[in-house]
Short mmCIF file of C-alpha atoms in Angstrom, two decimals:
data_model
loop_
_atom_site.label_atom_id
_atom_site.label_comp_id
_atom_site.label_asym_id
_atom_site.label_seq_id
_atom_site.Cartn_x
_atom_site.Cartn_y
_atom_site.Cartn_z
CA MET A 798 -38.14 33.99 -41.37
CA LYS A 799 -38.62 32.89 -44.92
CA SER A 800 -37.70 29.27 -45.40
CA VAL A 801 -37.11 29.27 -49.13
CA ALA A 802 -35.20 31.99 -50.92
CA LEU A 803 -34.16 31.95 -54.53
CA LEU A 804 -31.72 34.75 -55.06
CA LEU A 805 -32.23 35.84 -58.52
CA PHE A 806 -28.99 34.95 -60.05
CA ILE A 807 -28.14 31.60 -58.61
CA ALA A 808 -26.54 28.65 -60.34
CA VAL A 809 -26.30 25.10 -59.06
CA ALA A 810 -23.41 25.07 -56.61
CA ALA A 811 -21.88 22.87 -53.97
CA VAL A 812 -23.10 23.25 -50.41
CA LEU A 813 -21.05 25.90 -48.74
CA SER A 814 -18.80 24.96 -45.87
CA SER A 815 -16.98 28.26 -45.26
CA PRO A 816 -18.95 31.40 -46.17
CA LEU A 817 -17.26 34.61 -47.22
CA PRO A 818 -16.11 36.58 -44.16
CA ALA A 819 -18.19 39.69 -43.61
CA GLN A 820 -15.16 41.92 -43.04
CA GLN A 821 -13.30 41.03 -46.21
CA HIS A 822 -13.90 41.93 -49.83
CA GLN A 823 -12.74 39.51 -52.48
CA PRO A 824 -14.10 38.30 -55.80
CA ARG A 825 -17.22 36.35 -54.95
CA SER A 826 -17.96 32.96 -56.44
CA ILE A 827 -21.29 31.23 -56.64
CA GLU A 828 -19.90 28.46 -54.46
CA ARG A 829 -19.03 30.97 -51.75
CA ARG A 830 -22.32 32.82 -51.92
CA TYR A 831 -24.94 30.14 -52.34
CA SER A 832 -25.87 26.60 -51.54
CA TYR A 833 -28.35 24.56 -53.51
CA ALA A 834 -31.04 22.54 -51.79
CA THR A 835 -32.14 19.86 -54.24
CA SER A 836 -34.92 18.66 -51.99
CA SER A 837 -36.79 21.94 -52.16
CA ASN A 838 -35.47 23.05 -55.54
CA ALA A 839 -34.61 26.37 -53.99
CA PHE A 840 -31.53 28.41 -53.31
CA HIS A 841 -30.58 29.66 -49.89
CA TYR A 842 -28.38 32.54 -48.89
CA ALA A 843 -25.12 31.04 -47.73
CA GLY A 844 -23.30 34.10 -46.46
CA PRO A 845 -23.26 35.64 -43.00
CA LEU A 846 -26.40 37.56 -42.14
CA GLN A 847 -25.46 40.66 -40.21
CA HIS A 848 -28.88 41.66 -38.79
CA SER A 849 -27.38 45.12 -38.38
CA SER A 850 -25.23 47.52 -40.35
CA ALA A 851 -22.39 49.73 -39.16
CA HIS A 852 -20.57 52.33 -41.23
CA GLY A 853 -17.16 50.97 -42.19
CA ALA A 854 -17.78 47.45 -40.91
CA CYS A 855 -16.49 46.18 -44.24
CA SER A 856 -12.83 47.10 -44.09
CA ALA A 857 -11.93 46.64 -47.77
CA PRO A 858 -14.92 47.76 -49.81
CA ALA A 859 -15.18 47.56 -53.58
CA VAL A 860 -15.39 50.92 -55.35
CA ARG A 861 -18.18 51.87 -57.74
CA LYS A 862 -17.16 54.44 -60.37
CA GLU A 863 -18.99 56.93 -62.55
CA TRP A 864 -19.65 55.70 -66.08
CA ARG A 865 -17.58 58.27 -67.95
CA THR A 866 -14.50 57.62 -65.77
CA LEU A 867 -14.33 54.06 -67.11
CA SER A 868 -12.06 53.37 -70.06
CA PRO A 869 -13.75 52.37 -73.34
CA ASP A 870 -12.66 48.78 -72.70
CA LEU A 871 -14.18 48.76 -69.19
CA GLN A 872 -17.40 50.29 -70.50
CA SER A 873 -17.55 47.60 -73.18
CA ASN A 874 -16.91 44.90 -70.58
CA TYR A 875 -19.89 46.11 -68.56
CA LEU A 876 -22.19 46.25 -71.58
CA ASP A 877 -21.04 42.78 -72.63
CA ALA A 878 -21.91 41.44 -69.17
CA VAL A 879 -25.40 42.97 -69.27
CA THR A 880 -25.95 41.40 -72.70
CA CYS A 881 -24.75 38.10 -71.24
CA LEU A 882 -27.42 38.27 -68.50
CA MET A 883 -30.02 38.88 -71.20
CA GLN A 884 -28.92 35.61 -72.79
CA THR A 885 -28.71 33.58 -69.56
CA PRO A 886 -31.91 31.52 -69.05
CA SER A 887 -34.21 32.56 -66.22
CA LEU A 888 -33.62 31.00 -62.84
CA LEU A 889 -37.11 31.85 -61.64
CA THR A 890 -39.15 29.90 -64.10
CA ASN A 891 -39.25 27.82 -67.25
CA ASP A 892 -42.31 29.78 -68.36
CA SER A 893 -41.12 32.31 -70.92
CA SER A 894 -44.31 34.32 -70.47
CA ILE A 895 -43.04 35.24 -67.00
CA SER A 896 -39.30 35.65 -67.57
CA ARG A 897 -36.91 34.53 -70.27
CA SER A 898 -33.55 35.43 -68.74
CA VAL A 899 -31.71 36.33 -65.55
CA PHE A 900 -31.90 39.97 -66.66
CA GLU A 901 -35.68 39.64 -66.89
CA ASP A 902 -35.78 37.99 -63.47
CA PHE A 903 -34.74 41.41 -62.14
CA SER A 904 -37.32 43.16 -64.30
CA TYR A 905 -39.96 40.73 -63.09
CA ILE A 906 -39.43 41.35 -59.39
CA HIS A 907 -39.47 45.11 -59.95
CA PHE A 908 -42.62 44.78 -62.05
CA THR A 909 -44.32 42.62 -59.41
CA VAL A 910 -43.55 44.55 -56.21
CA VAL A 911 -43.41 48.04 -57.76
CA ALA A 912 -46.20 49.49 -55.59
CA ARG A 913 -44.54 48.31 -52.38
CA VAL A 914 -41.15 49.87 -53.07
CA HIS A 915 -42.06 53.22 -54.65
CA GLY A 916 -43.29 56.09 -52.55
CA THR A 917 -42.59 54.04 -49.42
CA ALA A 918 -39.84 53.88 -46.83
CA GLN A 919 -38.41 50.77 -48.55
CA PHE A 920 -37.66 52.68 -51.75
CA LEU A 921 -33.94 53.24 -51.13
CA PRO A 922 -33.11 50.07 -49.10
CA TRP A 923 -34.93 47.79 -51.55
CA HIS A 924 -33.33 49.24 -54.65
CA ARG A 925 -29.91 49.24 -52.95
CA THR A 926 -30.28 45.50 -52.49
CA LEU A 927 -31.66 44.81 -55.96
CA ILE A 928 -28.83 46.58 -57.77
CA LEU A 929 -26.27 44.87 -55.53
CA LEU A 930 -27.72 41.51 -56.53
CA PHE A 931 -27.53 42.65 -60.14
CA GLU A 932 -23.84 43.44 -59.67
CA PHE A 933 -23.30 39.98 -58.20
CA ALA A 934 -25.15 38.43 -61.14
CA LEU A 935 -22.87 40.17 -63.62
CA GLN A 936 -19.87 38.80 -61.76
CA ASP A 937 -21.16 35.31 -61.08
CA PHE A 938 -22.78 34.47 -64.39
CA CYS A 939 -20.91 36.60 -66.87
CA SER A 940 -17.37 36.78 -65.46
CA TYR A 941 -17.58 40.55 -65.04
CA LYS A 942 -14.56 41.76 -63.09
CA GLY A 943 -15.75 45.25 -62.26
CA THR A 944 -18.39 46.83 -60.06
CA LEU A 945 -21.72 48.37 -61.01
CA PRO A 946 -21.04 51.83 -62.46
CA TYR A 947 -23.23 54.77 -61.62
CA TRP A 948 -24.50 57.50 -63.92
CA ASP A 949 -24.00 60.99 -62.49
CA TRP A 950 -26.80 62.69 -64.38
CA THR A 951 -26.05 66.00 -62.64
CA LYS A 952 -23.25 66.34 -65.22
CA ASP A 953 -25.81 66.05 -68.02
CA ALA A 954 -28.73 67.98 -66.55
CA THR A 955 -28.44 71.02 -68.81
CA ALA A 956 -28.26 68.97 -72.04
CA MET A 957 -29.44 65.52 -71.09
CA HIS A 958 -29.88 64.28 -74.65
CA ASN A 959 -26.15 64.83 -75.28
CA SER A 960 -25.05 62.56 -72.44
CA PRO A 961 -22.41 60.00 -73.45
CA ILE A 962 -24.70 57.44 -71.83
CA PHE A 963 -26.89 57.73 -74.93
CA SER A 964 -24.11 57.18 -77.47
CA GLU A 965 -24.39 54.45 -80.06
CA THR A 966 -21.46 52.65 -78.45
CA ALA A 967 -23.19 52.65 -75.05
CA PHE A 968 -26.87 52.48 -74.09
CA GLY A 969 -28.24 54.09 -77.24
CA GLY A 970 -30.37 57.18 -77.50
CA ASN A 971 -33.97 58.21 -77.99
CA GLY A 972 -36.73 56.10 -79.46
CA ASN A 973 -37.96 56.61 -82.99
CA GLY A 974 -41.16 58.39 -81.91
CA SER A 975 -43.52 55.83 -83.37
CA THR A 976 -45.64 53.35 -81.43
CA PRO A 977 -43.77 51.71 -79.83
CA SER A 978 -40.97 54.28 -79.70
CA CYS A 979 -38.12 51.83 -80.21
CA VAL A 980 -34.54 52.65 -79.26
CA GLN A 981 -32.70 52.87 -82.57
CA ASN A 982 -29.05 52.43 -81.71
CA GLY A 983 -26.67 51.39 -78.98
CA ARG A 984 -25.84 48.02 -77.54
CA PHE A 985 -29.44 47.08 -76.71
CA ALA A 986 -31.31 48.25 -79.81
CA SER A 987 -31.99 44.67 -80.89
CA GLN A 988 -33.16 43.45 -77.48
CA THR A 989 -36.81 42.86 -76.64
CA ALA A 990 -38.70 43.17 -73.36
CA PHE A 991 -42.22 42.49 -72.19
CA MET A 992 -42.65 43.62 -68.58
CA GLY A 993 -45.59 46.00 -68.74
CA HIS A 994 -46.49 44.87 -72.26
CA THR A 995 -48.80 42.21 -73.64
CA LYS A 996 -46.03 40.67 -75.75
CA PRO A 997 -42.28 41.12 -76.29
CA GLN A 998 -41.33 44.33 -78.03
CA CYS A 999 -38.35 46.64 -78.40
CA ILE A 1000 -37.00 48.66 -75.48
CA THR A 1001 -38.63 52.07 -75.75
CA ARG A 1002 -37.69 55.66 -74.90
CA LYS A 1003 -39.41 58.96 -75.60
CA PHE A 1004 -37.34 61.92 -74.47
CA ASP A 1005 -39.27 64.76 -72.85
CA PHE A 1006 -37.73 67.53 -74.91
CA ALA A 1007 -40.63 69.89 -74.14
CA ASN A 1008 -39.45 70.06 -70.53
CA GLY A 1009 -35.71 69.86 -71.10
CA MET A 1010 -35.86 66.20 -70.11
CA GLN A 1011 -36.68 67.60 -66.64
CA GLY A 1012 -33.00 68.33 -66.04
CA HIS A 1013 -33.82 71.27 -63.75
CA GLN A 1014 -34.81 68.72 -61.11
CA PHE A 1015 -31.43 66.99 -60.94
CA THR A 1016 -28.76 69.65 -61.39
CA GLY A 1017 -25.66 69.59 -59.22
CA ASP A 1018 -27.06 72.43 -57.11
CA VAL A 1019 -30.34 70.58 -56.56
CA ILE A 1020 -28.59 67.41 -55.42
CA LYS A 1021 -26.14 69.35 -53.23
CA ALA A 1022 -29.04 71.03 -51.47
CA LEU A 1023 -30.83 67.72 -51.08
CA VAL A 1024 -27.77 66.07 -49.55
CA GLN A 1025 -26.91 68.95 -47.25
CA ASN A 1026 -30.38 70.20 -46.35
CA GLY A 1027 -32.62 67.20 -46.89
CA GLY A 1028 -33.28 66.92 -43.17
CA ARG A 1029 -34.28 63.78 -41.36
CA TRP A 1030 -34.82 60.46 -43.14
CA GLU A 1031 -38.59 60.79 -43.27
CA PHE A 1032 -38.15 64.06 -45.21
CA PHE A 1033 -35.14 62.98 -47.24
CA TYR A 1034 -36.37 59.81 -48.94
CA PRO A 1035 -39.61 61.30 -50.35
CA GLN A 1036 -37.57 64.16 -51.83
CA VAL A 1037 -35.26 61.69 -53.56
CA TYR A 1038 -38.19 59.64 -54.83
CA LEU A 1039 -40.31 62.52 -56.11
CA GLY A 1040 -37.38 64.66 -57.26
CA PRO A 1041 -34.34 63.30 -59.13
CA HIS A 1042 -35.53 59.70 -59.21
CA SER A 1043 -38.81 60.44 -60.94
CA ALA A 1044 -37.44 63.29 -63.05
CA VAL A 1045 -34.76 61.15 -64.70
CA HIS A 1046 -37.28 58.37 -65.36
CA ASN A 1047 -39.85 60.75 -66.81
CA GLY A 1048 -37.30 62.76 -68.76
CA ILE A 1049 -36.22 59.64 -70.66
CA GLY A 1050 -39.73 58.26 -71.01
CA GLY A 1051 -40.82 55.10 -72.77
CA ASP A 1052 -40.32 51.95 -70.73
CA PHE A 1053 -38.03 53.89 -68.42
CA GLY A 1054 -40.79 56.39 -67.64
CA ASN A 1055 -43.32 53.68 -66.76
CA PRO A 1056 -42.56 52.33 -63.25
CA PRO A 1057 -43.65 48.71 -63.83
CA ALA A 1058 -41.67 48.54 -67.08
CA ALA A 1059 -38.62 50.61 -66.03
CA GLY A 1060 -36.49 47.52 -65.38
CA ASN A 1061 -36.70 46.64 -69.08
CA ASP A 1062 -34.13 49.34 -69.79
CA PRO A 1063 -30.51 48.64 -68.73
CA LEU A 1064 -30.28 52.31 -67.73
CA PHE A 1065 -32.32 51.34 -64.67
CA PHE A 1066 -29.35 49.92 -62.77
CA ILE A 1067 -26.86 52.75 -63.29
CA HIS A 1068 -29.58 55.32 -62.55
CA HIS A 1069 -30.42 53.65 -59.25
CA ALA A 1070 -26.73 53.34 -58.44
CA MET A 1071 -26.57 57.15 -58.59
CA LEU A 1072 -29.58 57.41 -56.29
CA ASP A 1073 -27.84 54.98 -53.94
CA LYS A 1074 -24.81 57.28 -53.99
CA VAL A 1075 -27.03 60.25 -53.11
CA TRP A 1076 -28.23 58.29 -50.07
CA ASN A 1077 -24.61 57.56 -49.13
CA ASP A 1078 -23.68 61.21 -49.52
CA TRP A 1079 -26.63 62.27 -47.36
CA GLN A 1080 -25.51 59.86 -44.65
CA ASP A 1081 -21.99 61.29 -44.72
CA GLU A 1082 -23.33 64.85 -44.50
CA ASN A 1083 -25.88 64.07 -41.78
CA PRO A 1084 -24.32 61.64 -39.30
CA GLN A 1085 -26.98 62.46 -36.72
CA PHE A 1086 -29.62 60.96 -39.06
CA ALA A 1087 -27.48 58.43 -40.91
CA ASN A 1088 -28.83 55.30 -39.18
CA SER A 1089 -32.44 56.39 -39.12
CA TYR A 1090 -35.30 54.66 -40.88
CA SER A 1091 -39.04 55.24 -40.60
CA GLY A 1092 -42.04 56.19 -42.69
CA ASN A 1093 -44.81 54.63 -44.68
CA LEU A 1094 -45.39 51.13 -45.98
CA ASP A 1095 -48.58 52.14 -47.79
CA PRO A 1096 -47.74 54.06 -50.98
CA ASP A 1097 -51.20 55.65 -50.90
CA ASP A 1098 -50.82 56.98 -47.37
CA SER A 1099 -47.77 59.15 -46.77
CA SER A 1100 -48.87 59.69 -43.18
CA ASP A 1101 -48.48 55.98 -42.45
CA THR A 1102 -45.64 55.42 -39.96
CA ASP A 1103 -45.63 51.62 -39.84
CA ALA A 1104 -42.18 51.06 -41.40
CA GLN A 1105 -39.62 49.54 -39.04
CA VAL A 1106 -35.97 48.80 -39.48
CA THR A 1107 -36.65 45.14 -38.68
CA ASP A 1108 -39.01 44.76 -41.68
CA PHE A 1109 -38.06 42.26 -44.36
CA LEU A 1110 -37.55 43.66 -47.84
CA ALA A 1111 -40.48 43.23 -50.22
CA ASP A 1112 -40.38 39.96 -52.14
CA LEU A 1113 -42.42 37.88 -54.57
CA PRO A 1114 -45.48 36.11 -53.19
CA ARG A 1115 -44.81 32.48 -52.36
CA ASP A 1116 -48.07 31.44 -53.98
CA GLY A 1117 -47.40 33.37 -57.18
CA PRO A 1118 -46.65 32.14 -60.69
CA THR A 1119 -43.00 31.37 -59.89
CA ASN A 1120 -44.21 28.51 -57.65
CA GLY A 1121 -42.40 29.61 -54.53
CA ARG A 1122 -39.19 30.72 -56.17
CA THR A 1123 -38.31 34.10 -54.77
CA LEU A 1124 -35.88 36.83 -55.69
CA ILE A 1125 -34.88 38.95 -52.73
CA PRO A 1126 -32.91 37.23 -49.97
CA GLU A 1127 -34.13 36.86 -46.44
CA ILE A 1128 -32.86 40.24 -45.39
CA ARG A 1129 -34.10 43.05 -43.17
CA VAL A 1130 -33.92 46.77 -43.78
CA GLN A 1131 -31.43 47.20 -40.94
CA GLU A 1132 -28.87 45.13 -42.86
CA THR A 1133 -28.97 47.55 -45.81
CA LEU A 1134 -28.43 50.87 -44.04
CA TRP A 1135 -24.78 51.24 -45.02
CA SER A 1136 -23.22 50.27 -48.34
CA ASP A 1137 -20.08 49.30 -46.42
CA GLY A 1138 -21.97 47.91 -43.45
CA GLY A 1139 -20.73 44.33 -43.70
CA GLY A 1140 -22.00 41.04 -45.05
CA TRP A 1141 -23.02 41.50 -48.66
CA PHE A 1142 -22.82 45.25 -48.32
CA CYS A 1143 -19.18 45.99 -48.98
CA TYR A 1144 -18.82 48.85 -51.46
CA VAL A 1145 -18.36 52.62 -51.60
CA TYR A 1146 -18.61 55.28 -54.31
CA GLU A 1147 -15.73 57.10 -55.93
#
């Protein structure tokens, strides 16, 4: 077991005496979720570790909603909270060449472990956990009262560039086509990022108009077939990874189309929330496979079958530039198998 775990969005808090019950959903506070160990200058998970996951174990789950079902005020609240995380100093490091903010702490872990969580069995469990931690960060640091929205890109597949996601009051649209292809409008047009770059620069996008932004790979019919006919886990997760996941990334391009830099773009979290929903939907449609997990740990060897449900999620190296501060909690794959499985995992999709 890892002895030191810095969950990416922690603030100094009193040592916890009564952790949040696993069966109950309520607004989480930093005091309830974390304790701070001054002797080791590290944060430790203070909630109940489940070591297993059972569908429906969380009896009162939070509900994640699709972006366009949110009122303008709720959309603005979410965007405000993301901007807040971009302005909250990093908890990983004081070295601004590594990370400057809590938002970039998330980008940094994705940038660092990208090869271990793409094209491998950990792809869906790892991203499920990362975006849940991001949701907690919005709530804990920026007083966000909602849940992480998801972006149902199947509704936009035939005319992706016209999605309300890309409006100037939301995430902004295409880049300007120059080098770098800077996003020109939207709530994050003035933000800079540097994961995958030699120095901070604008957030970039470069829509793949030549291929219809690859919308043919994530239509409603494609996702319905994937959910209903995706087969066993070891066939399902590569189809999600290579199909809609990669197509949406590549269709938008820029930072978002470059795996190490994808976390620079706030679209990353609502995109992966939709992929998480697809996993949920597949579980509901295929109860005989719903608890299964297997496959490869080596992204270069799809025939590798070393993945086990007892594996810990990929994390930062303890001897890396963050000096032992780590991002992902001490958590095993088996704890992530259901979004409403108990412990931290206490949400469903509308």
